[in-house]
XYZ file of C-alpha atoms in Angstrom:
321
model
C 23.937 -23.298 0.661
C 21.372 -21.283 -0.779
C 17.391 -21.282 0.696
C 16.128 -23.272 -2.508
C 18.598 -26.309 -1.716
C 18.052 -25.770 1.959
C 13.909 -26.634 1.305
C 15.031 -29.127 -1.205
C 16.320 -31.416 1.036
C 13.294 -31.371 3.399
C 11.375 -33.962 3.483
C 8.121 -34.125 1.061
C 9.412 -31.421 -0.796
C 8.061 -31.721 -4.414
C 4.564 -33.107 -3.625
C 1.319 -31.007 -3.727
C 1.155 -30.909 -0.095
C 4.467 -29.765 0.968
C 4.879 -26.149 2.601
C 8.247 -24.571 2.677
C 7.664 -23.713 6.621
C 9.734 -21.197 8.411
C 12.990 -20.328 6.307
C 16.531 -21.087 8.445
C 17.861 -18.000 10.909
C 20.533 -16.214 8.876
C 24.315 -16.791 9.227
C 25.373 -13.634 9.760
C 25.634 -10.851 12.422
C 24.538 -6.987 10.838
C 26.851 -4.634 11.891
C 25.637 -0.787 13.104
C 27.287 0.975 10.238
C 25.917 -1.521 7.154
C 24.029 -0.230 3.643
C 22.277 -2.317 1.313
C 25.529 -3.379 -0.276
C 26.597 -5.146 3.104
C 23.309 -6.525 3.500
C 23.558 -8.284 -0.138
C 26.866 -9.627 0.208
C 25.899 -11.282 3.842
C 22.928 -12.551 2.009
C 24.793 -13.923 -1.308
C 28.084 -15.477 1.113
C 28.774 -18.634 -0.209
C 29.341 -17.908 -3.660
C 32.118 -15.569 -3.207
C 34.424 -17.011 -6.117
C 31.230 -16.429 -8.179
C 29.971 -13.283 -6.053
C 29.743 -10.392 -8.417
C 30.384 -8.045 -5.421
C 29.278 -4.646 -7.478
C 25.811 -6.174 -8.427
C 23.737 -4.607 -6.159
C 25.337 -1.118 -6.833
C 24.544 -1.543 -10.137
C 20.594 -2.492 -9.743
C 20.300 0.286 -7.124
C 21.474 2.898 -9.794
C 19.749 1.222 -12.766
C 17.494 -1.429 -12.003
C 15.062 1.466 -11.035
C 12.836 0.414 -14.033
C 12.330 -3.108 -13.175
C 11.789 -2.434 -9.790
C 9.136 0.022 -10.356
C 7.315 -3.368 -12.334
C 4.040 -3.839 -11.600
C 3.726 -7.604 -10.096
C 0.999 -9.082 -8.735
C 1.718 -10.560 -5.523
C -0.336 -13.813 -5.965
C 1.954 -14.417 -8.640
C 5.172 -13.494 -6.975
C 3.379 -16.085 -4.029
C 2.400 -18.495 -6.900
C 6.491 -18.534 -8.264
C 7.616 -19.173 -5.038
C 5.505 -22.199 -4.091
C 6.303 -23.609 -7.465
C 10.594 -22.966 -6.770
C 10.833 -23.316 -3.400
C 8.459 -26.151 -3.022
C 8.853 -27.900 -5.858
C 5.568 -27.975 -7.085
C 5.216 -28.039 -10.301
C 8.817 -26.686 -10.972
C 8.958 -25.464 -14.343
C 12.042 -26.636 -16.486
C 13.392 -22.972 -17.702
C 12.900 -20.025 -15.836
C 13.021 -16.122 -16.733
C 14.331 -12.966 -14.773
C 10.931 -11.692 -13.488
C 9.636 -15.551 -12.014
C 13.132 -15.523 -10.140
C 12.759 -12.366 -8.740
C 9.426 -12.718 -7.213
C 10.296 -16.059 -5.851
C 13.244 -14.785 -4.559
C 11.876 -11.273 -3.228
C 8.868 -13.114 -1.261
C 11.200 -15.767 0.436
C 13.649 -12.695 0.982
C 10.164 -10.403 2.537
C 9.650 -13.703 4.432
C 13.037 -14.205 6.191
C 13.206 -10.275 7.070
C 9.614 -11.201 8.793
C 10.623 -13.424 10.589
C 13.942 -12.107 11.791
C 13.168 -9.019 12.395
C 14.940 -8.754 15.330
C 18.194 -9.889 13.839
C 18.491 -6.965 11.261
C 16.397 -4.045 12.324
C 18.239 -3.286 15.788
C 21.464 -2.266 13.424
C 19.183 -0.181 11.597
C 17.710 2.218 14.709
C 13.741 2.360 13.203
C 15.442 4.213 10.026
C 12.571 4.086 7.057
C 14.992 4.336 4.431
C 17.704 2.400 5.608
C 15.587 -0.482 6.343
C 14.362 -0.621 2.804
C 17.688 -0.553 1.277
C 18.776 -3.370 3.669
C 15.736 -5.551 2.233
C 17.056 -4.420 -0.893
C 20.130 -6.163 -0.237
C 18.839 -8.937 1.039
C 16.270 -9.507 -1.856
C 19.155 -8.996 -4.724
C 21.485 -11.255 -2.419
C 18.456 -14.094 -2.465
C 17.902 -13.538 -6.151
C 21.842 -14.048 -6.805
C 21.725 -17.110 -4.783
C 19.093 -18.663 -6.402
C 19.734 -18.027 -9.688
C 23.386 -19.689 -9.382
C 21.557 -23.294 -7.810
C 18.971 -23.143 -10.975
C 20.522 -21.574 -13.769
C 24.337 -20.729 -13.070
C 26.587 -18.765 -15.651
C 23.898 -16.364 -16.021
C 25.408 -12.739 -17.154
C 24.989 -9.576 -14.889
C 21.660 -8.381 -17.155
C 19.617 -11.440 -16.147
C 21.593 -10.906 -12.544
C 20.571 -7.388 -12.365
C 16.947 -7.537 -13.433
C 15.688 -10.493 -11.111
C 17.592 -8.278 -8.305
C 15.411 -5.780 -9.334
C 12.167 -7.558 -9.325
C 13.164 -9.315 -6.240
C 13.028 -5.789 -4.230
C 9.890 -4.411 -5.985
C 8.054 -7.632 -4.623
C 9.801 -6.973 -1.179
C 8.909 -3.449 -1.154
C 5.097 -4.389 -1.959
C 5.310 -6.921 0.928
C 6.535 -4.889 3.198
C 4.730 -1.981 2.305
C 0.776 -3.998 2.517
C 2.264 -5.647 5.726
C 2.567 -2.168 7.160
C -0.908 -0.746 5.801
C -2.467 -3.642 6.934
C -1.135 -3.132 10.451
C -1.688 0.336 10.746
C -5.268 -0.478 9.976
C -6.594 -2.965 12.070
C -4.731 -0.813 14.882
C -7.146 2.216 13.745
C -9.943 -0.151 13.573
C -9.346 -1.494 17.027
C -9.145 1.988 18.693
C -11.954 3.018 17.154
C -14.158 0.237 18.393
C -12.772 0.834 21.696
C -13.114 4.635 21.925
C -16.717 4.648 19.960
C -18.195 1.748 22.623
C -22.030 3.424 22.674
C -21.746 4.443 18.926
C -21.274 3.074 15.300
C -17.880 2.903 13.794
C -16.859 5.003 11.181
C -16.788 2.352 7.692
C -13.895 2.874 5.826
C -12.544 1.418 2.701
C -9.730 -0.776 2.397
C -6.675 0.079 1.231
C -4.665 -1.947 -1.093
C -1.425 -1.108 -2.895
C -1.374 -3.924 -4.990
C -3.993 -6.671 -6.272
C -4.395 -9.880 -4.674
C -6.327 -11.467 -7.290
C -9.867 -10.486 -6.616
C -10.646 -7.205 -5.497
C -12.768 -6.190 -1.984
C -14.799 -4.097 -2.606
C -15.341 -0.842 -0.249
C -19.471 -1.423 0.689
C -17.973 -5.617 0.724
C -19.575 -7.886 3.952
C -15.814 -8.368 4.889
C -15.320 -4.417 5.330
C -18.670 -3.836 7.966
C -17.347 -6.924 9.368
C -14.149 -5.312 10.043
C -15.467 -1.887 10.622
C -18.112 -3.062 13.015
C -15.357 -5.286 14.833
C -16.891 -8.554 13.885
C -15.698 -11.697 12.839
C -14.368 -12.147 9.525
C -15.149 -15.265 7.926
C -11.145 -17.463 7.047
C -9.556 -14.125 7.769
C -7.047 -13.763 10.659
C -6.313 -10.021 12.027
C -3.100 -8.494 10.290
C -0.097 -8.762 12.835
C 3.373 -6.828 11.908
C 5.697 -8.053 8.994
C 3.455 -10.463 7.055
C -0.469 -11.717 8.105
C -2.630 -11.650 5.125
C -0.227 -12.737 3.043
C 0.120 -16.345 3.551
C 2.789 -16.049 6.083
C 2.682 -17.182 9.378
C 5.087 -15.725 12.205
C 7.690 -17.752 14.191
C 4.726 -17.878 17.150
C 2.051 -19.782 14.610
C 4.565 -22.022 13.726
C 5.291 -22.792 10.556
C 4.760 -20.690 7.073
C 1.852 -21.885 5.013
C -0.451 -20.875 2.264
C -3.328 -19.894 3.158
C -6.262 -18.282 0.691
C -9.063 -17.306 2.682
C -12.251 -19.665 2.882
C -14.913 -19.294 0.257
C -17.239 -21.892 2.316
C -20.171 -19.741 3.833
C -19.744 -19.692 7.920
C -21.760 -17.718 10.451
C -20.621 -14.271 11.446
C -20.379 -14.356 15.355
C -20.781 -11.173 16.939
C -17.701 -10.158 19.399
C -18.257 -8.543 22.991
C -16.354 -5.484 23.139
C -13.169 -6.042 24.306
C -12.054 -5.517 28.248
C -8.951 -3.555 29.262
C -6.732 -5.579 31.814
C -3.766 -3.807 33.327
C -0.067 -4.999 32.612
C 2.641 -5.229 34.709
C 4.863 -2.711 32.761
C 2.184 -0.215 32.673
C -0.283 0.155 29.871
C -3.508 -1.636 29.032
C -3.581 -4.908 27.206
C -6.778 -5.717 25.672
C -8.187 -9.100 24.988
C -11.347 -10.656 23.513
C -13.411 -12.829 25.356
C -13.834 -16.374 24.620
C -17.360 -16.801 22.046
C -18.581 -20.169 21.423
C -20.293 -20.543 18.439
C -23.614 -20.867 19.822
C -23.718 -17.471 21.854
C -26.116 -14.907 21.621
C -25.574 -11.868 20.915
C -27.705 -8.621 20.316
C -26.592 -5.890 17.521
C -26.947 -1.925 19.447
C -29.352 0.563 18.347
C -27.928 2.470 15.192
C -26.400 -0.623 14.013
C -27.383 -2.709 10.837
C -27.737 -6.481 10.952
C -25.210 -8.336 8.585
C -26.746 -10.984 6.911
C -24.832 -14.053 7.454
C -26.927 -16.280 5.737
C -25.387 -18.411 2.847
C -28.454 -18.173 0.625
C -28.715 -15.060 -1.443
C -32.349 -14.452 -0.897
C -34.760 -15.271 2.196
C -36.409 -18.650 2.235
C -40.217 -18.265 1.692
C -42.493 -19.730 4.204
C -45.058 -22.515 3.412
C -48.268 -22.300 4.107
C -50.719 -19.107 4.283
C -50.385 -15.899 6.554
C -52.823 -16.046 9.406
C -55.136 -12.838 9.246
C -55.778 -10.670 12.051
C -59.663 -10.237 11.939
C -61.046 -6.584 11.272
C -61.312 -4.380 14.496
């Protein structure tokens, strides 16, 4: 049974509000010695009177152009609501809305179980991109036969393709994301007296609106503030609508356009662990605390209105001498 009929037969699936939540643990047990071609076939079991078992060779050696295609992941998100929940399934579907259905649920399940196929894989960069390539053109095959079976190896091989670009881009923001709000953390904690260094965010793909690099949101982050609807990047998938198995379940989330007030962090407290290290944690803010910005920093104006609100009345004068 492929993932589409699996979140099919869920409960609400179809209506506006239904969220595909965590996909099922995979069937299958990696082995040390797999490659990508392993990987797809795992993914793809099932359909093995159907399997064309030399279709991810063939979109590893020529599918290079459509995985190279630029896709916007809002849309690849966007596909996959509308397939794998239902919403507002569309009656025929092409190559390239398959494939970036297909590659975010496959980003999604390597996510979340991570620790089912990476120990096989010994921290190896390039063979843990060829096993999500396996796993994205297995997904893509399996989907394809529940929507539109009898499809030929062309349409086959390019929503493979398109399903590992949008797993590569996945996997490769997850990782930049990561990486960054680690920097950003050890900056705060190693510049305590002075003002962090701002930096500008890196993207490698567009989300639909772009941040700019002098944006509220980056001094936020830079300064180790708040960020208004934002939640800080964790490995494998935060900031991209996908929660990990600890949140609960996987929703879609696009961050809040509703003006809140920035609250001001205390700087975070080193607490010993008990297999050596530090752990840091924040301390608990309420809303209503007060907090002072140092010397050297700017104030961030927090203030929904664009402009200050003038004051009625007249200015009292301070008489001469």
């Amino acid at each position: 049974m492929s993932y589409y009929q699996y979140y099919r037969q869920q409960p609400g699936w179809g209506t506006p509000g239904y969220q595909t939540g965590a996909p099922p643990r995979p069937l299958f047990v990696p082995q040390s010695g797999w490659r990508g071609r392993h990987f797809y076939r795992a993914q793809a079991s099932g359909l093995e009177g159907e399997l064309d078992q030399e279709l991810f060779e063939h979109v590893w050696r020529d599918g290079k152009p459509h995985i190279g295609r630029k896709i916007v992941i809002s849309e690849a998100r966007k596909w996959h609501r509308r397939i794998y929940g239902g919403v507002d399934f569309p009656g025929r579907l092409l190559p390239h809305e398959l494939g970036a259905a297909a590659g975010y649920e496959a980003f999604q399940q390597w996510t979340m179980y991570g620790q089912v196929y990476r120990p096989v894989l010994r921290g190896e960069k390039e063979r843990e991109k060829e096993a999500l390539a396996g796993i994205a053109v297995g997904e893509a095959t399996k989907l394809a036969a529940a929507i539109t079976p009898g499809q030929r190896r062309s349409f086959l091989a390019e929503t493979g393709a398109i399903a590992i670009g949008v797993a590569w881009k996945l996997r490769k923001e997850a990782k930049e994301e990561q990486e960054e709000w680690e920097e950003v953390q050890e900056e705060a904690i190693g510049r305590r007296g002075g003002r962090p260094r701002l930096r500008k965010r890196r993207s490698s793909f567009t989300y639909g609106e772009t941040i700019s690099s002098d944006s509220d949101e980056d001094r936020l982050e830079a300064a180790n503030l708040t960020v208004p609807g934002r939640y800080p990047p964790m490995a494998g998938g935060a900031g991209l609508g996908i929660r990990s198995p600890a949140m609960g379940t996987t929703s879609y989330m696009p961050a809040a356009s509703t003006p809140r007030t920035t609250t001001i962090l205390p700087q975070t407290t080193g607490v010993p662990s008990q297999q050596g290290g530090t752990v840091y944690r924040q301390p608990a803010v309420t809303s209503n605390a007060q907090a002072s910005i140092p010397a050297g920093h700017r104030r961030i104006q927090s203030s929904p209105f664009p402009n200050p609100i003038p004051q009625t009345g007249s200015p009292t004068r301070r008489p001469a001498g």
